[in-house]
CSV table of C-alpha atoms in Angstrom, one decimal:
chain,number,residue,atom,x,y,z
A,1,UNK,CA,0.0,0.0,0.0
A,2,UNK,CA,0.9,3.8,-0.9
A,3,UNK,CA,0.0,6.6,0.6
A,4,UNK,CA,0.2,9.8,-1.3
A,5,UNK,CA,0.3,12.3,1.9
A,6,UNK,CA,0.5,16.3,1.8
A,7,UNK,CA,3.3,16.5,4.1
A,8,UNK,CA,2.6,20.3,4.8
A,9,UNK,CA,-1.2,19.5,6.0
A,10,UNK,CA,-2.2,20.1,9.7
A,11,UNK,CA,-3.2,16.4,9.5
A,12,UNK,CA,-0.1,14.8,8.9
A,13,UNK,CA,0.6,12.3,12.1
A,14,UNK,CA,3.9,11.7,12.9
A,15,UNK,CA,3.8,10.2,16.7
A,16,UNK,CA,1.1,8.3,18.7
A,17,UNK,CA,1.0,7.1,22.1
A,18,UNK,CA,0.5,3.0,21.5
A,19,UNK,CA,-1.3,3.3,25.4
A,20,UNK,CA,-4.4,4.8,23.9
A,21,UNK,CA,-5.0,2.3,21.3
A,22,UNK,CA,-6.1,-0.8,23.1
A,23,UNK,CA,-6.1,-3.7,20.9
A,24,UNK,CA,-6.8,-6.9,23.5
A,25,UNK,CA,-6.7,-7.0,27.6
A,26,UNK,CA,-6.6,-10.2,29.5
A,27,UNK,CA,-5.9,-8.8,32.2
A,28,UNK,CA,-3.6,-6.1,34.1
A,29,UNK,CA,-0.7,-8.2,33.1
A,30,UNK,CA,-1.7,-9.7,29.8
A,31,UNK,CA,-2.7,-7.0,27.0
A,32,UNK,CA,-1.8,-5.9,23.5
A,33,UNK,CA,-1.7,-2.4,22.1
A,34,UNK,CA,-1.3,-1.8,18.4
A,35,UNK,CA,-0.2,0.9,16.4
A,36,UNK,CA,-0.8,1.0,12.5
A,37,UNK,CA,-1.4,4.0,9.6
A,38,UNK,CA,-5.0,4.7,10.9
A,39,UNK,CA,-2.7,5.9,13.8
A,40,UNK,CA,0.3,7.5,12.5
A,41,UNK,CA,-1.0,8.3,8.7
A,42,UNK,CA,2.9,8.3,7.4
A,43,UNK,CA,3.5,4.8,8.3
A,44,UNK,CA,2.4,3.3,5.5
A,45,UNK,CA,4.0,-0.4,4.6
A,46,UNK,CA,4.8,-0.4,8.5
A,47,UNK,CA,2.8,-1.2,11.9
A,48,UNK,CA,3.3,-3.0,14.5
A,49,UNK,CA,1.8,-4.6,18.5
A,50,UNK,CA,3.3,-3.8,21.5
A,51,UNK,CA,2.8,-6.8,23.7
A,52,UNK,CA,2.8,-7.7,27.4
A,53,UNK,CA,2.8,-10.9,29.2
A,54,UNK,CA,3.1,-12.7,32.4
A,55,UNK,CA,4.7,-16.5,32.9
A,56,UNK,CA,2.7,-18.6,30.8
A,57,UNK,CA,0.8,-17.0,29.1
A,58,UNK,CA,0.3,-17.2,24.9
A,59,UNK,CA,0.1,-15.5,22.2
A,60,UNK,CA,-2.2,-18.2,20.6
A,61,UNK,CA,-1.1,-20.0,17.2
A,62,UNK,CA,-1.9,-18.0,14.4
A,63,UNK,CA,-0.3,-16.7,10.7
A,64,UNK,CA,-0.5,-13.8,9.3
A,65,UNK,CA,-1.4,-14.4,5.3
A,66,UNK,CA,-0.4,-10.9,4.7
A,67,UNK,CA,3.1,-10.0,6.4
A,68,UNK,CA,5.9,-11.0,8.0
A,69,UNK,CA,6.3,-10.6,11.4
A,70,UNK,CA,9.3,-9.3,13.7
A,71,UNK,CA,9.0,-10.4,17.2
A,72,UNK,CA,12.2,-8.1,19.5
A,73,UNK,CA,12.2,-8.9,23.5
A,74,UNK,CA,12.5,-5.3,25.0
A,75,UNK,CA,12.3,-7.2,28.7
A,76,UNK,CA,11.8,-10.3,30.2
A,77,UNK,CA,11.7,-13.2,27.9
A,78,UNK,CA,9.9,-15.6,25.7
A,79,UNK,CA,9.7,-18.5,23.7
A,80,UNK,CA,8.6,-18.4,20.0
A,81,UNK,CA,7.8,-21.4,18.3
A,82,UNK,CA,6.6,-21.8,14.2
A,83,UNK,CA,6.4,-24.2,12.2
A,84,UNK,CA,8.6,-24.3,9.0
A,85,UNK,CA,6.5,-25.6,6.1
A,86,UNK,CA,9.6,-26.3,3.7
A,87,UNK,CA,10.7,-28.9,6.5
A,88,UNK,CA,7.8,-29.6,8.4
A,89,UNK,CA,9.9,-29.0,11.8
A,90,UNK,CA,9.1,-27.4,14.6
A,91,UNK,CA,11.1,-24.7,15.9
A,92,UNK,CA,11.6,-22.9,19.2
A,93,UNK,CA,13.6,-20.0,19.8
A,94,UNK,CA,14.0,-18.5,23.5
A,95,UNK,CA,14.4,-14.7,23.6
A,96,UNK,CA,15.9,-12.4,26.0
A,97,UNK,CA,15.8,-8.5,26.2
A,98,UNK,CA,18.0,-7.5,22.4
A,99,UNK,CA,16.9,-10.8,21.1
A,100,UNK,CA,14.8,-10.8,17.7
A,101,UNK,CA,12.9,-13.8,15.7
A,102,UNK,CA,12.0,-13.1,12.2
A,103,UNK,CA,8.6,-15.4,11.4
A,104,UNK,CA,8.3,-15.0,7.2
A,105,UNK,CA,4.8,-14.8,5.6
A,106,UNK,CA,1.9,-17.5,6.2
A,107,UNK,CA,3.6,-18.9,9.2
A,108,UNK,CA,2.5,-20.9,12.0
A,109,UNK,CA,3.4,-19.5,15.1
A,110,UNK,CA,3.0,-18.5,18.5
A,111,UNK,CA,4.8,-17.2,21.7
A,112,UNK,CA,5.0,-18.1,25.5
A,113,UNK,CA,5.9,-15.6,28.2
A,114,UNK,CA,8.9,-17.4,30.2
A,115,UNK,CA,8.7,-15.0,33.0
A,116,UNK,CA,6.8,-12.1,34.1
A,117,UNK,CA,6.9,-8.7,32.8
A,118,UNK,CA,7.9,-9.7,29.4
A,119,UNK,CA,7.6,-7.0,26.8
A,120,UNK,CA,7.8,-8.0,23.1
A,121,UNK,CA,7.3,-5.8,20.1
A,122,UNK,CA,5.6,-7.6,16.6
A,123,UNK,CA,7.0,-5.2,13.9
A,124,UNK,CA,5.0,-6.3,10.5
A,125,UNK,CA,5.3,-5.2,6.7
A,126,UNK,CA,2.0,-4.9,6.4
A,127,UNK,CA,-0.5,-1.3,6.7
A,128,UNK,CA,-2.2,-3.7,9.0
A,129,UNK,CA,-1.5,-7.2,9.5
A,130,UNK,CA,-4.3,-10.1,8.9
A,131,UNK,CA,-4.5,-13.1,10.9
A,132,UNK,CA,-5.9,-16.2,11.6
A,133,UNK,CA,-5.9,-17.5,14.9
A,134,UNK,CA,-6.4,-21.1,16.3
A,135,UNK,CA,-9.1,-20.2,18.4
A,136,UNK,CA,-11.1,-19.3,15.6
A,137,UNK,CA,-9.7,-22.3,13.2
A,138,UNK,CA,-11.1,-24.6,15.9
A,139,UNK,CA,-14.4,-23.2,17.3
A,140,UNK,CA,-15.8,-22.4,13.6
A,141,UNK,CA,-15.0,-25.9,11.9
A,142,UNK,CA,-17.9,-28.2,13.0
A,143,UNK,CA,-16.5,-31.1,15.2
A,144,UNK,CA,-18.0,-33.5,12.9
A,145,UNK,CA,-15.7,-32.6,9.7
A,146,UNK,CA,-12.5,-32.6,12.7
A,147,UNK,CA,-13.7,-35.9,14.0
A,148,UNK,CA,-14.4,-37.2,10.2
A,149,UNK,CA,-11.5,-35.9,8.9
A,150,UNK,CA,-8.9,-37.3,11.7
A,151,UNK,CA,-10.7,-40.2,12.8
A,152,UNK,CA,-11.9,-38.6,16.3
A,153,UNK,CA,-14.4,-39.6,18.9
A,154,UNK,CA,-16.6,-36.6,17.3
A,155,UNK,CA,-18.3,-36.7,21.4
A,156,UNK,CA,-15.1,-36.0,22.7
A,157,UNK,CA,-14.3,-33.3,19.9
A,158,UNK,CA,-17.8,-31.7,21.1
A,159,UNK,CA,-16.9,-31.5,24.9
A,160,UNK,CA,-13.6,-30.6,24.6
A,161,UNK,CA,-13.9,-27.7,22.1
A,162,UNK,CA,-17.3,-26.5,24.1
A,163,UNK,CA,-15.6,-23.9,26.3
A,164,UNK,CA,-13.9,-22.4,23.1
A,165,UNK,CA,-16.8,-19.9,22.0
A,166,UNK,CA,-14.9,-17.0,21.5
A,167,UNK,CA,-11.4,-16.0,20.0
A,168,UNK,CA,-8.8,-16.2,22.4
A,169,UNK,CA,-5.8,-14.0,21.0
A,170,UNK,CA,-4.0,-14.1,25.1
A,171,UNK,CA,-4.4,-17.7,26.4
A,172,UNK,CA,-5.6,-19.8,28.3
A,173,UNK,CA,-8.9,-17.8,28.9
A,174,UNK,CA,-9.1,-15.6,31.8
A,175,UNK,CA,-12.6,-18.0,32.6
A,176,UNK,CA,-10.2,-21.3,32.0
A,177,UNK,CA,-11.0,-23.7,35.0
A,178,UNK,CA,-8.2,-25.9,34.2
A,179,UNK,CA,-5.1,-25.5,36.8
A,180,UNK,CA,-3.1,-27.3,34.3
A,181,UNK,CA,0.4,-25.4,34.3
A,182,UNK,CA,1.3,-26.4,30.5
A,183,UNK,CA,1.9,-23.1,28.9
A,184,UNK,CA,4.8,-22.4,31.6
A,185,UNK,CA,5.9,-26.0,31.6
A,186,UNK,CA,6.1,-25.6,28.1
A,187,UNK,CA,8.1,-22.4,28.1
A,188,UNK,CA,10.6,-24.3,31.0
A,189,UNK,CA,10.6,-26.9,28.2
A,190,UNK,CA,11.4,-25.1,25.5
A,191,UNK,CA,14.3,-22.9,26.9
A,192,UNK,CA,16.3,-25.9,28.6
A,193,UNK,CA,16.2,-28.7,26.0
A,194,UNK,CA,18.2,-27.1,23.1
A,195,UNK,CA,17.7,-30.2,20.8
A,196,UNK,CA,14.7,-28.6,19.5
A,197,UNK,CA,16.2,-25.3,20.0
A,198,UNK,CA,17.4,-22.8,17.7
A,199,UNK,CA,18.6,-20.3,20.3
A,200,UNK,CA,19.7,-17.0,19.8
A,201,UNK,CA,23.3,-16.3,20.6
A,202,UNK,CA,25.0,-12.9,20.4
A,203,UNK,CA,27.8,-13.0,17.5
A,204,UNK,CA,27.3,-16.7,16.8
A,205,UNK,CA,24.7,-18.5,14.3
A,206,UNK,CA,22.1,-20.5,15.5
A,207,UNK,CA,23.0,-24.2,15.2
A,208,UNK,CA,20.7,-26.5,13.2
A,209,UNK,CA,17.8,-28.3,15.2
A,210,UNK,CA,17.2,-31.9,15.2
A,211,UNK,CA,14.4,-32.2,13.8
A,212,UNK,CA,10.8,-32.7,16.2
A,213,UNK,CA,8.4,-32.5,13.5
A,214,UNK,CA,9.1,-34.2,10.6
A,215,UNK,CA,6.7,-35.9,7.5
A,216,UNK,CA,9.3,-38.5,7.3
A,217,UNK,CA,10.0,-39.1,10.8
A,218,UNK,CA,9.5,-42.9,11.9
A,219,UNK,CA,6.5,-42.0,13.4
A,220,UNK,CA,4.8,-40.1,10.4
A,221,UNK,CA,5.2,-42.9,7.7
A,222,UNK,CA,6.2,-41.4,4.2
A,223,UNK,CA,3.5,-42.6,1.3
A,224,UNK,CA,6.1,-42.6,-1.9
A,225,UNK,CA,2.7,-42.7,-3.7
A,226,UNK,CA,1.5,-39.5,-3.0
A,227,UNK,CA,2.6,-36.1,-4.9
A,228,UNK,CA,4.8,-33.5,-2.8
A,229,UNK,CA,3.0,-31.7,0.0
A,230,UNK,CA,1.0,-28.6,-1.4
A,231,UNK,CA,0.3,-25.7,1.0
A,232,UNK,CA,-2.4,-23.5,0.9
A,233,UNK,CA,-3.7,-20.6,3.0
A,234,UNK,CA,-7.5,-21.9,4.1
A,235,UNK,CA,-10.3,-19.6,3.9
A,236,UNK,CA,-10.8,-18.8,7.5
A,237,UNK,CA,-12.7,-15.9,9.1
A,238,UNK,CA,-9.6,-13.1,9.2
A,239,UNK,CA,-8.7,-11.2,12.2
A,240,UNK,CA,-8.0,-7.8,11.9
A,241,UNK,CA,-5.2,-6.1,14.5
């Protein structure tokens, strides 16, 4: 997108305060401001969400079918995982305060809080990034196509997806009633077992991961007889930040 701007006009925006542009609130702790050209009108091919998190908690799964995204820890630290879908792995990536991940185009990812007060910033090269979350993927496909189409007890599918009727964005839910601790488990997973780590280092590259999600793993048989993997972006409800 171009904008053709009269740089002399009264109009022209050239800073914003991101704290009076609320774009989701879990709680005191847990929120997500945004910033974007209906904000600063000279930003064009530029915007971005300023994030904050406590231990645990997620930026839920998503992509964005629009832009790449830049996620840099200002404090605190996370862990941000995507999926890469040339090699079908996995990735995780702890970051600390100086620390960047670069997640290209139509990615799957997401991000868990490793500590409190962490503070990320999502720079995207997008006017506005879309997205499509996994909340929504989940609560608007009817359980029977999920339980059809991956052989699933489609009762189970019903019960356990009930409690998801609304999008999510900052999980679990502030309403969850499970005491479960698996998003900070997960994060303490992540950040000490470097075999499916590629961990930022300052002035040295990343090694290579062993692969954790594969297509021809053992456990994900390879069918010679079917053509290469195609991948598509699904028509999904999109999000707007």
């Amino acid at each position: 997108m171009t904008l053709y701007l009269d740089y002399t006009s009264p109009t022209t925006q050239f800073t914003y305060d991101l704290s009076n542009n609320l774009l989701f609130r879990k709680d005191a702790h847990n929120y997500i401001n945004e910033l974007s050209y209906k904000q600063v009108n000279t930003l064009q091919n530029l915007s971005l969400l300023d994030i904050f998190l406590s231990t645990g908690n997620v930026v839920e799964p998503h992509y964005h079918q629009n832009a790449s995204e830049l996620v840099y820890c200002i404090s605190g630290s996370a862990v941000v995982s995507l999926i890469n879908p040339f090699t079908n792995e996995l990735l995780h990536f702890p970051i600390q305060p100086g620390q960047v991940v670069n997640i290209p185009q139509g990615w799957w990812h997401y991000e868990i809080a490793s500590v409190d007060n962490t503070h990320l910033l999502a720079i995207f090269d997008a006017p506005i990034p879309e997205t499509i979350l996994g909340s929504d993927i989940l609560r608007l496909t009817p359980p029977n196509v999920l339980a059809h189409t991956y052989c699933l007890n489609e009762a189970k599918v019903v019960d356990t997806l009930a409690p998801l009727t609304n999008t999510v964005l900052i999980g679990p839910p502030s309403n969850c009633h499970n005491k479960s601790t698996g998003g900070a488990q997960a994060a303490h997973h992540h950040t000490h077992h470097p075999r499916h780590i590629q961990q930022a280092q300052p002035g040295h590259p990343a090694q290579q991961p062993s692969p954790s999600y594969q297509q021809n793993s053992p456990d994900i048989p390879h069918n010679p007889h079917y053509p290469q993997q195609q991948y598509y972006v699904p028509q999904y409800p999109t999000y707007h930040y």
